[in-house]
GROMACS .gro file of C-alpha atoms in nm:
model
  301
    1UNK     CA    1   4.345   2.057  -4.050
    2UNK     CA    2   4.562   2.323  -3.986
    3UNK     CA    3   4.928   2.362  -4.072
    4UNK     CA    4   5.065   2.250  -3.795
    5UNK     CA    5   4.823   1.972  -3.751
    6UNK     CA    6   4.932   1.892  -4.094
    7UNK     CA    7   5.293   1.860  -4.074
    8UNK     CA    8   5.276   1.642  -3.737
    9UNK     CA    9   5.016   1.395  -3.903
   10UNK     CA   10   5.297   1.393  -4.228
   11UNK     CA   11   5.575   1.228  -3.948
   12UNK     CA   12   5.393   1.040  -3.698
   13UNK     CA   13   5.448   0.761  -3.886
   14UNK     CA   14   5.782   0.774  -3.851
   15UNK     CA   15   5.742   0.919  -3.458
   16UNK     CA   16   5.587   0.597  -3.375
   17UNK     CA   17   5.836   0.432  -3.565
   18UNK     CA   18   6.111   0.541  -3.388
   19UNK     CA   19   5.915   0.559  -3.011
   20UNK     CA   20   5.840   0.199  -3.067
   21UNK     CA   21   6.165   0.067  -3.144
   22UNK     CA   22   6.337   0.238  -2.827
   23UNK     CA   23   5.992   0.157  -2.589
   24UNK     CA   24   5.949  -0.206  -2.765
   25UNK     CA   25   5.563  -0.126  -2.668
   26UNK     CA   26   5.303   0.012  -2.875
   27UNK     CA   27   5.091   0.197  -2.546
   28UNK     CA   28   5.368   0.350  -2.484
   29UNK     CA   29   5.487   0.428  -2.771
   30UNK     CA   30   5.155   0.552  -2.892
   31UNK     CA   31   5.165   0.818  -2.595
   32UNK     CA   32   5.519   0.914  -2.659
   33UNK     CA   33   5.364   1.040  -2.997
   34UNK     CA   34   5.059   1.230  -2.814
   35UNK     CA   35   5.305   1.399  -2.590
   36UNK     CA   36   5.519   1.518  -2.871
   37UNK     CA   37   5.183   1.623  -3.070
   38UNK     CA   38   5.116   1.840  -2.750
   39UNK     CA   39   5.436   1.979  -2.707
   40UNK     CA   40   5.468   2.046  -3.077
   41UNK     CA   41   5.152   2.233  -3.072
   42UNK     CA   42   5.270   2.485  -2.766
   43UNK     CA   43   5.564   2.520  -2.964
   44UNK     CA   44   5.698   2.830  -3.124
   45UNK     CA   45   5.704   2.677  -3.454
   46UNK     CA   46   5.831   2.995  -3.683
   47UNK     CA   47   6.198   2.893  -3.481
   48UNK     CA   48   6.172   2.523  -3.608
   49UNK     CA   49   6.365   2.507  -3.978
   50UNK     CA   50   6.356   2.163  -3.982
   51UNK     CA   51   6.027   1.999  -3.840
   52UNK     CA   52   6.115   1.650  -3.887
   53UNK     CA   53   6.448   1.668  -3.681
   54UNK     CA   54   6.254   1.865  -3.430
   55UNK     CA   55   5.984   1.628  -3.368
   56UNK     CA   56   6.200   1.328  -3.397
   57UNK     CA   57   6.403   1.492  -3.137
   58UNK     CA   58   6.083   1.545  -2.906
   59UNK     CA   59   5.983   1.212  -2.971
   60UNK     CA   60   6.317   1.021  -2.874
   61UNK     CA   61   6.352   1.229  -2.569
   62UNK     CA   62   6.025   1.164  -2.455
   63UNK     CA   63   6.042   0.777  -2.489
   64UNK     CA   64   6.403   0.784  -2.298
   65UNK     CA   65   6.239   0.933  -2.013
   66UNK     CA   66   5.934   0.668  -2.034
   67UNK     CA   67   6.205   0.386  -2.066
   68UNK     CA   68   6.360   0.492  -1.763
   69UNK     CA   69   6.085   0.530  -1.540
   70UNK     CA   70   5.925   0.198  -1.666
   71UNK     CA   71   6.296  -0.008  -1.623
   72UNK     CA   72   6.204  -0.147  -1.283
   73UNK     CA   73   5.866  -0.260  -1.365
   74UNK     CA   74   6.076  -0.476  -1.633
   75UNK     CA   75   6.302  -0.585  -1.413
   76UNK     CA   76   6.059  -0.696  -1.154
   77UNK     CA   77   5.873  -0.856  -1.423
   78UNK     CA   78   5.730  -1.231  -1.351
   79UNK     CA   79   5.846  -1.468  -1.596
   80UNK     CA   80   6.030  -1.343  -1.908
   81UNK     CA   81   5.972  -1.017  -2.032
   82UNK     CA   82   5.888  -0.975  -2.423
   83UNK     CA   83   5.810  -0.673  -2.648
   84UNK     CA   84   5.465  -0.587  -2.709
   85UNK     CA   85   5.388  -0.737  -3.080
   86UNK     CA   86   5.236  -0.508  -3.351
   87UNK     CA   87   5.099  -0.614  -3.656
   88UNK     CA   88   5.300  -0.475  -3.971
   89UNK     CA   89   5.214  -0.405  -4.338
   90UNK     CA   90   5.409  -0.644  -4.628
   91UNK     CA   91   5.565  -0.318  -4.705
   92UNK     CA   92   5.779  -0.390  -4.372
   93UNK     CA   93   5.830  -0.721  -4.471
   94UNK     CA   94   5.975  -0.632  -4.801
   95UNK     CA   95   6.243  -0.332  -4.672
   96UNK     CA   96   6.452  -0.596  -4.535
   97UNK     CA   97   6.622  -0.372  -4.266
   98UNK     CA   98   6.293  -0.208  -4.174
   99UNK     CA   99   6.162  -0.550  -4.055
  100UNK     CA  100   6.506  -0.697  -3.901
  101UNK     CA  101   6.486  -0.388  -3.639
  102UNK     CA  102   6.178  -0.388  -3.564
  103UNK     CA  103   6.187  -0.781  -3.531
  104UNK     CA  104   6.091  -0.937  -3.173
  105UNK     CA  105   6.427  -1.095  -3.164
  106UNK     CA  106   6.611  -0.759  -3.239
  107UNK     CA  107   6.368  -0.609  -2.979
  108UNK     CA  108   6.501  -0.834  -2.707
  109UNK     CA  109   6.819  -0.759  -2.795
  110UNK     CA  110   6.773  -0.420  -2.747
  111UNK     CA  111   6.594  -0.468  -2.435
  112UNK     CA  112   6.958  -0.551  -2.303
  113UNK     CA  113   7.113  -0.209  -2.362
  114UNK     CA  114   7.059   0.088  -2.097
  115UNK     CA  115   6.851   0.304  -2.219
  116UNK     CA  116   7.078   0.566  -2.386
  117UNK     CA  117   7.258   0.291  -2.539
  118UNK     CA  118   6.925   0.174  -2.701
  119UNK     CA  119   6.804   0.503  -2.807
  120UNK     CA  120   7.110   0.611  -2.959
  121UNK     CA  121   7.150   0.251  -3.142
  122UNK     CA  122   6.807   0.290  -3.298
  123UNK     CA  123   6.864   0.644  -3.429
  124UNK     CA  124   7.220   0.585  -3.513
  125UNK     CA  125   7.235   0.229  -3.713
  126UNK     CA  126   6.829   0.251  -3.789
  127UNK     CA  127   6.758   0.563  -3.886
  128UNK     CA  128   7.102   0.688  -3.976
  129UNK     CA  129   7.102   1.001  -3.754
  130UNK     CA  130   7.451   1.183  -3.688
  131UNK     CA  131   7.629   1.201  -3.352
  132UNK     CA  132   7.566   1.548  -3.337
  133UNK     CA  133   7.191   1.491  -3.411
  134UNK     CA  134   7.146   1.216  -3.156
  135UNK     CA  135   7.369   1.408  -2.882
  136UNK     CA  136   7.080   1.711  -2.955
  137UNK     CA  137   6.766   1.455  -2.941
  138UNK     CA  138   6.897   1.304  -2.611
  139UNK     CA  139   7.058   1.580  -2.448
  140UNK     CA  140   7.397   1.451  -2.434
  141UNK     CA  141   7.735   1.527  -2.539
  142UNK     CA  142   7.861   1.404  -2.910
  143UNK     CA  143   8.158   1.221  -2.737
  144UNK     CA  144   7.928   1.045  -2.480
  145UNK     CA  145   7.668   0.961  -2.760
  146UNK     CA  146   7.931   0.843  -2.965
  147UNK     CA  147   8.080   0.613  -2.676
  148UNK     CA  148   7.724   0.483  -2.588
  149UNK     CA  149   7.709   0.445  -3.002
  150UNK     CA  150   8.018   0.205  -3.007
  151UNK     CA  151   7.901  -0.008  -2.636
  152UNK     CA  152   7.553  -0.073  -2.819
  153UNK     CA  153   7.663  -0.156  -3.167
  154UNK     CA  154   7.963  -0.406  -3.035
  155UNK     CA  155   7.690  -0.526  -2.803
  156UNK     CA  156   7.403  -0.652  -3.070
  157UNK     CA  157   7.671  -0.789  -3.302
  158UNK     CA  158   7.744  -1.028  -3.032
  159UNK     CA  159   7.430  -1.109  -2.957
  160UNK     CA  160   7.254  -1.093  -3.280
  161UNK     CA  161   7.404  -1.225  -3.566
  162UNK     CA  162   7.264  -1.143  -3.917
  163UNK     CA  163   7.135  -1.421  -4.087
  164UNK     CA  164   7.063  -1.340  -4.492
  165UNK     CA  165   6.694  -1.273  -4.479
  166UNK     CA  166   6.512  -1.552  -4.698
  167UNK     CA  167   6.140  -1.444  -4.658
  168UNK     CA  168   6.006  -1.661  -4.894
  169UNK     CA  169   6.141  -1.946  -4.638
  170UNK     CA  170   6.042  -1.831  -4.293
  171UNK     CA  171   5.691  -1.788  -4.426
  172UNK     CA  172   5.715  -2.132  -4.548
  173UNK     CA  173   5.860  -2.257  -4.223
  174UNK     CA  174   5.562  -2.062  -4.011
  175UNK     CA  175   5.307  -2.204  -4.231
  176UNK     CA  176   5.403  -2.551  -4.185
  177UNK     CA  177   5.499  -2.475  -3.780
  178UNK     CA  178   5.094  -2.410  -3.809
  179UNK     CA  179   4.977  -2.692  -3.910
  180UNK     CA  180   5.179  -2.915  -3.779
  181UNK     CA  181   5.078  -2.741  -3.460
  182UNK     CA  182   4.688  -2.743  -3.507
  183UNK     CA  183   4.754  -3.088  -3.652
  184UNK     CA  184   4.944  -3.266  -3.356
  185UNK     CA  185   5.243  -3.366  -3.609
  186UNK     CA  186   5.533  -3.377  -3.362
  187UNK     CA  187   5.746  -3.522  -3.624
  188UNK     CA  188   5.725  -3.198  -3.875
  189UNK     CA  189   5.757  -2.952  -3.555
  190UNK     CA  190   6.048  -3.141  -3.501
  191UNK     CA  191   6.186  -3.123  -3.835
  192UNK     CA  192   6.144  -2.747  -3.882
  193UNK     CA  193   6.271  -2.675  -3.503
  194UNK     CA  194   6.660  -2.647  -3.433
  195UNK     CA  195   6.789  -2.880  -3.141
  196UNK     CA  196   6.838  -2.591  -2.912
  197UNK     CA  197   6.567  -2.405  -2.993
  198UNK     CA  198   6.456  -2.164  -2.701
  199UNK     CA  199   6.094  -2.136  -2.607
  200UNK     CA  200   6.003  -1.772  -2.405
  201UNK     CA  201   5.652  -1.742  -2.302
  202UNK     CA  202   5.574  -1.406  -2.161
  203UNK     CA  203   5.249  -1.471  -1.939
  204UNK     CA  204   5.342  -1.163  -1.726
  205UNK     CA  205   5.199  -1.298  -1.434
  206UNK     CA  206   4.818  -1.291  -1.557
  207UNK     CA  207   4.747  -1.622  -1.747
  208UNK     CA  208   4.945  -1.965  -1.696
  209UNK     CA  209   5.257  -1.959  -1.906
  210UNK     CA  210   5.648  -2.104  -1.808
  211UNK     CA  211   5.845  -1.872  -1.574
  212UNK     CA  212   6.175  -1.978  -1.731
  213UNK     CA  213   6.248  -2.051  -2.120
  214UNK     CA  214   6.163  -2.377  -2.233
  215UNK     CA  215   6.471  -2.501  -2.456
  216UNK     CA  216   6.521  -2.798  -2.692
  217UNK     CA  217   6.382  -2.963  -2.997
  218UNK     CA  218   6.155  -3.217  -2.854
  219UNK     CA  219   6.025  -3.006  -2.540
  220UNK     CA  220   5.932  -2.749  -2.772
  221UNK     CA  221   5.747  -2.980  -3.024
  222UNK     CA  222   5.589  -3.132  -2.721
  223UNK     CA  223   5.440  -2.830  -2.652
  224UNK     CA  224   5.276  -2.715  -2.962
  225UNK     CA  225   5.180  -3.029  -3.059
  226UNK     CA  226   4.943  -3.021  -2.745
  227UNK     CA  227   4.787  -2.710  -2.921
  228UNK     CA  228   4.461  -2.964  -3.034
  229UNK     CA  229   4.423  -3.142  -2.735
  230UNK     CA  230   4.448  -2.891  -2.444
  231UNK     CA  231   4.221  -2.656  -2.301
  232UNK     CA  232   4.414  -2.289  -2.248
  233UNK     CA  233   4.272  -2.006  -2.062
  234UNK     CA  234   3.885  -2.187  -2.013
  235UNK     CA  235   3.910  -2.209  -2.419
  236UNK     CA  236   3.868  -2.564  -2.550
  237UNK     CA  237   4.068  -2.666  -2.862
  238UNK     CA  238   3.765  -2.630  -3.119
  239UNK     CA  239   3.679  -2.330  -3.000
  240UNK     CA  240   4.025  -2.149  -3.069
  241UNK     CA  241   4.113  -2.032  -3.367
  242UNK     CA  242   4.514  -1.983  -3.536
  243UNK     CA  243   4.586  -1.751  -3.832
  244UNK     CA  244   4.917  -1.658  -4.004
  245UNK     CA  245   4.975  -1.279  -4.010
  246UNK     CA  246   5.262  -1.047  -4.005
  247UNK     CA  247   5.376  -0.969  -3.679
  248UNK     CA  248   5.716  -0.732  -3.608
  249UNK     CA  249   5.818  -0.765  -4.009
  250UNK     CA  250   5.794  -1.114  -4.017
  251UNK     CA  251   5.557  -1.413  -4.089
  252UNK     CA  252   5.371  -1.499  -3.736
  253UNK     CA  253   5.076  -1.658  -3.598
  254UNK     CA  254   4.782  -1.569  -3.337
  255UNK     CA  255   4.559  -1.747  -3.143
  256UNK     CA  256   4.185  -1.637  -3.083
  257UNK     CA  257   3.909  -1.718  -2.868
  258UNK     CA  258   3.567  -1.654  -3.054
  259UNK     CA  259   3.575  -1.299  -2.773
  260UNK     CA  260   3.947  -1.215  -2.760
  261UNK     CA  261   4.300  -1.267  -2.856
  262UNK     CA  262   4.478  -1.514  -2.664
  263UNK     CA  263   4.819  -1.539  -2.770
  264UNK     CA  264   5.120  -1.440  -3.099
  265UNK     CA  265   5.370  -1.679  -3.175
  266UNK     CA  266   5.689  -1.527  -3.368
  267UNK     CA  267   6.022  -1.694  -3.499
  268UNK     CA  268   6.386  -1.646  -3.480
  269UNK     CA  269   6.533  -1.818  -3.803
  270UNK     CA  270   6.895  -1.936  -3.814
  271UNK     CA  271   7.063  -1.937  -4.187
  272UNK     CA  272   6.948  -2.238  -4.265
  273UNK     CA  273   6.552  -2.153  -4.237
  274UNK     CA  274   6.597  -2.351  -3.902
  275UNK     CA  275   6.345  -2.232  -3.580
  276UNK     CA  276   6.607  -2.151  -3.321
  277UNK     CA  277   6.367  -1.915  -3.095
  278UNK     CA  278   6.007  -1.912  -3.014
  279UNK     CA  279   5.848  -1.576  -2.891
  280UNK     CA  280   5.472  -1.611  -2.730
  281UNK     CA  281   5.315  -1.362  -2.581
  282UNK     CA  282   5.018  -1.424  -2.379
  283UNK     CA  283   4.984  -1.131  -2.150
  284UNK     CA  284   4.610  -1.036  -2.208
  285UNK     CA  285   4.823  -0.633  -2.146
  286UNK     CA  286   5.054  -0.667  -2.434
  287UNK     CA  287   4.810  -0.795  -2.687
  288UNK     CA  288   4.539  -0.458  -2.707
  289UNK     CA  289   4.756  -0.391  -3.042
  290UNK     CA  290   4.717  -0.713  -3.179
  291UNK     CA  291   4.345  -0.683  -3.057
  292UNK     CA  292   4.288  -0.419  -3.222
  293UNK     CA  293   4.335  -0.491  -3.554
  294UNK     CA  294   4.580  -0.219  -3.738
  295UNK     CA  295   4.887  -0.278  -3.931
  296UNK     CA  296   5.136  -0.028  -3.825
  297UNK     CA  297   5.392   0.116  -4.110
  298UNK     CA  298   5.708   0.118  -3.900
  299UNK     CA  299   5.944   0.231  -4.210
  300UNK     CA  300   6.293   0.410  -4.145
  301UNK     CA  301   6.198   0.685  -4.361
   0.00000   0.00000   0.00000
């Protein structure tokens, strides 16, 4: 390996990291990263003094431009559009902040911001870059960056509010959302569901899944408790298979056919340890990361 080779492979960790929380897909993410490899290796390195702020820099330029050209296809989108989910090491569980911003609901929070706004939220209140960095990476001015800076972080505080993070209880919740689902127990779903709860089902047009959010206690539990007695996608109940794993930095759940993945299931958790959102994602597209099998460090460092 050279040098160069070398010092790319030491940050693509954190590359992908920071491609993925802007892009809120791992594809494209994971060619954000290529393209920076290949413009790092045309580069005249001996100019760079500091590689890591270079190739972040590449790297968060490169996946604004790919959020921009792909905001219509989102927008056009059938049925609700959800991140692409990424399994995650405990490691991400454990770094509290690490896993709350690269959560699904933080994701589709962000997925509400124009695209500078969301690239200069994650570098700014995620990675802890300066104005004057960010205005560099994204080729803006430092008063515009910090303008976009203020619109984004005023904008998530309304719309996500922080919650102390009690792992030990959402895995406790998702384990008995399991098997209360594989068991047909609508009284537990109910129990561990909040009366508003908000189901989104992101089918993307290719497999059978709701167009519009399904919300409420007793809808939702209606629906999962059918897990046992419904066939889904030409798969008959025995033959599917659910499995708790961590998905996004957080306890989850997917659903297998004995050839492919079907579905992920992930939780929004109010204070109280309370289900209050439901994120499945079904799009046979969206799940090649799950598919294939790798737990992706997303640290902040």
């Amino acid at each position: 390996m050279s040098a160069g080779q070398q010092v790319f492979h030491t940050y693509r960790k954190l590359l992908f990291s920071v491609a993925y929380r802007v892009l809120g897909s791992a594809a494209d993410a994971e060619d954000a990263v290529q393209d920076a490899w290949i413009k790092w290796s045309s580069a005249d390195r001996s100019q760079v003094a500091d590689p890591k702020a270079y190739l972040t820099r590449i790297v968060s330029n490169l996946a604004l431009e790919r959020l921009r050209s792909t905001r219509h296809k989102r927008e056009t989108y059938v049925g609700p559009w959800l991140p692409e989910p990424i399994l995650t090491s405990g490691d991400t569980a454990d770094a509290v902040m690490d896993a709350e911003s690269v959560s699904m609901a933080m994701l589709v929070v962000l997925e509400t911001l124009s695209p500078l706004e969301r690239a200069v939220f994650v570098l700014k209140e995620v990675f802890g870059f300066s104005h004057a960095e960010i205005a560099e990476a994204v080729e803006r001015s430092e008063a515009a960056v910090r303008q976009a800076a203020h619109r984004a972080r005023e904008h998530v505080r309304a719309r996500r509010p922080r919650f102390t993070a009690d792992r030990s209880r959402q895995r406790e919740v998702t384990e008995r959302f399991l098997a209360a689902a594989t068991g047909g127990d609508i009284n537990t779903l109910m129990e561990l569901l909040s009366p508003d709860v908000i189901l989104w089902t992101d089918g993307g047009g290719k497999v059978r899944q709701a167009l519009k959010p399904v919300v409420g206690a007793q809808t939702v539990a209606s629906w999962f408790a059918a897990i046992r007695t419904v066939t889904y996608q030409s798969v008959q109940p025995a033959d599917m298979r659910a499995e708790l794993v961590e998905i996004n930095g957080g306890p989850g759940m997917v659903f297998s056919a004995p050839d492919r993945v079907i579905a992920t299931i992930t939780f929004d958790f109010d204070a109280d340890g309370r289900i209050i959102a439901v994120h499945n994602v079904a799009n046979p597209d969206k799940l090649q990361a799950i598919t294939d099998g790798t737990a992706h460090d997303v640290a902040t460092w």
